[in-house]
mmCIF file of C-alpha atoms in Angstrom:
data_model
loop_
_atom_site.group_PDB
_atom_site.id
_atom_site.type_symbol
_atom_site.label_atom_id
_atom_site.label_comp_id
_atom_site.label_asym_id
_atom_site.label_seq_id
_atom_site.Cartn_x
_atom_site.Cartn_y
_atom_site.Cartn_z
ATOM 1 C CA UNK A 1 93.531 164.150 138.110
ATOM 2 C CA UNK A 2 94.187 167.471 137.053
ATOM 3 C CA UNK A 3 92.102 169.353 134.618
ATOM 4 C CA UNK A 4 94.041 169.872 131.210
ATOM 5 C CA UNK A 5 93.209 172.526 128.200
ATOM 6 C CA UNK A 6 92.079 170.449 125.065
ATOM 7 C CA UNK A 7 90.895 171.729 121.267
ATOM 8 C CA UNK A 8 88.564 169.384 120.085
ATOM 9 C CA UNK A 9 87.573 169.598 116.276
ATOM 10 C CA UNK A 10 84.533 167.832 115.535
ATOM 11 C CA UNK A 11 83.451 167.055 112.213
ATOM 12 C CA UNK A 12 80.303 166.060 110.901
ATOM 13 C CA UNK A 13 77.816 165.970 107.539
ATOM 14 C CA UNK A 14 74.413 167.580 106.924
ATOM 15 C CA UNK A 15 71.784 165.244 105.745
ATOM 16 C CA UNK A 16 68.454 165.560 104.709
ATOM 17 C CA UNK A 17 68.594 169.402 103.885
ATOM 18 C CA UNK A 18 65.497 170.870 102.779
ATOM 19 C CA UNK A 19 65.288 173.668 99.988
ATOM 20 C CA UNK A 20 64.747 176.271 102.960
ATOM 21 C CA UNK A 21 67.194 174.676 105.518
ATOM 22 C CA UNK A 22 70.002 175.335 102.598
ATOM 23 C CA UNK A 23 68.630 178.610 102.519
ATOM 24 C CA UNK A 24 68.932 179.413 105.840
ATOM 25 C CA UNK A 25 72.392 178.493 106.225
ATOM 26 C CA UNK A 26 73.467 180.134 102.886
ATOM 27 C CA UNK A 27 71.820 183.048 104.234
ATOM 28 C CA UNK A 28 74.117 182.113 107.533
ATOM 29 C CA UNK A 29 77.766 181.820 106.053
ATOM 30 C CA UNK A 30 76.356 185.777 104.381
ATOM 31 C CA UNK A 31 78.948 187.886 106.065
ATOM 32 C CA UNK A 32 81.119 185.237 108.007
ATOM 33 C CA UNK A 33 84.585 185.720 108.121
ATOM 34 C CA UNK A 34 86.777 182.079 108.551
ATOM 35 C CA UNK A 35 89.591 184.098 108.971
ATOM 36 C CA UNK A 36 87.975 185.748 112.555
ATOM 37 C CA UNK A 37 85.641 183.256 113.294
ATOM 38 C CA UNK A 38 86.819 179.952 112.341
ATOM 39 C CA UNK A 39 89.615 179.272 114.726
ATOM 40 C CA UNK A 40 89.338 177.563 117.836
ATOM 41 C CA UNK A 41 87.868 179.414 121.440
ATOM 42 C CA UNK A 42 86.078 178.827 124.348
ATOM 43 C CA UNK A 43 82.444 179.774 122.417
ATOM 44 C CA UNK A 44 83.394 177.361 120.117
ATOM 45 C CA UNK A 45 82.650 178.120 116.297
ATOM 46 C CA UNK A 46 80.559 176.141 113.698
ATOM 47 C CA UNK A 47 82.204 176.456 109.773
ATOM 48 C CA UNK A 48 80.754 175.248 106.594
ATOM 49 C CA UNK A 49 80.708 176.235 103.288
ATOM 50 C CA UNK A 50 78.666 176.466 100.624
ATOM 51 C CA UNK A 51 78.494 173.152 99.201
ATOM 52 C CA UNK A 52 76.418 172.555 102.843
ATOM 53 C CA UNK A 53 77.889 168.751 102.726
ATOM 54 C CA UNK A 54 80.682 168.793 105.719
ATOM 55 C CA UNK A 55 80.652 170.963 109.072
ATOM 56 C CA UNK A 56 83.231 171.053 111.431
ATOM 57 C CA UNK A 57 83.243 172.874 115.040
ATOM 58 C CA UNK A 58 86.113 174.076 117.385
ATOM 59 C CA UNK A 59 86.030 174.745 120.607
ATOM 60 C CA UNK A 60 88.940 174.738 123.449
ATOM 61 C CA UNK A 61 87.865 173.079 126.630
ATOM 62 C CA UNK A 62 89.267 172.781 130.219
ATOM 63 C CA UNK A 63 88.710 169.656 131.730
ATOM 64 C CA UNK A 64 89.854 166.564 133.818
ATOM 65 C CA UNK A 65 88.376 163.680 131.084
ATOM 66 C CA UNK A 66 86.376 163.205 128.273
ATOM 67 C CA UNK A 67 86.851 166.431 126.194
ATOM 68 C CA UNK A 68 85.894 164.325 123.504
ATOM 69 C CA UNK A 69 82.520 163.911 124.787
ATOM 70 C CA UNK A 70 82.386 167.350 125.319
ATOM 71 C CA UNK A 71 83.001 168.751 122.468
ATOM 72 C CA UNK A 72 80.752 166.149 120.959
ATOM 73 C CA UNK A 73 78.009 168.063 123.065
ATOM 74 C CA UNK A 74 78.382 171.087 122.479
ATOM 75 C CA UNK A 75 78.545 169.862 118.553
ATOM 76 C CA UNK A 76 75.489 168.373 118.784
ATOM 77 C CA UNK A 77 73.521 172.016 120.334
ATOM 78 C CA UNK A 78 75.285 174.225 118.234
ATOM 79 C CA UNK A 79 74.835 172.225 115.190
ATOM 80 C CA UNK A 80 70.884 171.506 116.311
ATOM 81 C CA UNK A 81 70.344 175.129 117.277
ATOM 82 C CA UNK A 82 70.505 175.843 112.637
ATOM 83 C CA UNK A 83 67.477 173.394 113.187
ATOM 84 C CA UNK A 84 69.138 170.564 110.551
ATOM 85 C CA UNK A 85 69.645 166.963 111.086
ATOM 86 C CA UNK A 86 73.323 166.033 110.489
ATOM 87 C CA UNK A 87 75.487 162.282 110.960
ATOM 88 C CA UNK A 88 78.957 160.652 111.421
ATOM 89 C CA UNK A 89 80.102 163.217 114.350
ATOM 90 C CA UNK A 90 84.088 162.180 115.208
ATOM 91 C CA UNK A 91 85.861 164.303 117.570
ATOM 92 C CA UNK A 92 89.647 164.583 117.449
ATOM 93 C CA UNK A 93 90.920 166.000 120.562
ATOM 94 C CA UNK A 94 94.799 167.657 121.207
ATOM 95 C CA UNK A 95 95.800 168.128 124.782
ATOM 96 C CA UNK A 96 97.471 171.687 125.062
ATOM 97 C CA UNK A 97 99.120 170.673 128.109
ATOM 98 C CA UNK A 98 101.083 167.961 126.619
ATOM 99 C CA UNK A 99 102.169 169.415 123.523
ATOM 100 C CA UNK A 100 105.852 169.906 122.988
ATOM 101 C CA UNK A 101 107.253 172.926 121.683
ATOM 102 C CA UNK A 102 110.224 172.904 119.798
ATOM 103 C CA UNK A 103 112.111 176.594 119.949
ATOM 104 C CA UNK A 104 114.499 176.833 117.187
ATOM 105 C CA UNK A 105 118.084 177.543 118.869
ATOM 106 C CA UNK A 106 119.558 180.496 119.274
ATOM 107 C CA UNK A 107 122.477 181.788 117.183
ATOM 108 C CA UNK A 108 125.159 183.374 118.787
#
């Protein structure tokens, strides 16, 4: 099978947040620009705002199979690396390679 280019979006909630977890991820989104940083890449990139309810991550992965599990993964460390517990992770994958693009005709 070949390998194909995927962009999973994962989304996921915070639970549990303590007074200084908020904090520290109020203190996080200080200086963050969606507009630079929020898109999809190969890093991958965590967004939240301040309401600290719903997270969602994007990342673009090459792969033969489960880019879903993937992305879940790499999710999981970068959401675990702010050092707060979180639930309900769903990953919704689109393969690149398979995408049709429509190009608007020419006029003559």
């Amino acid at each position: 099978m070949a390998e194909h280019t995927y962009r999973v979006l994962v989304r996921g909630r915070f639970t549990d947040l303590t007074d200084d977890q908020r904090a520290h991820l109020r203190e996080h989104l200080k200086g963050f620009d969606f507009l630079r940083s929020g898109g999809f890449s190969e890093e991958g990139g965590l967004t939240f705002d301040e309401k600290l309810d719903f997270f969602t991550y994007r990342v673009i992965l090459t792969a033969e199979k489960d880019a879903d599990q993937a992305g879940l993964r790499r999710a999981t460390a970068a959401v675990d690396a702010l050092g707060v517990d979180f639930r309900g992770l769903r990953a919704f994958v689109t393969d690149m390679d398979e995408m049709k693009i429509n190009r608007p005709e020419r006029l003559a």
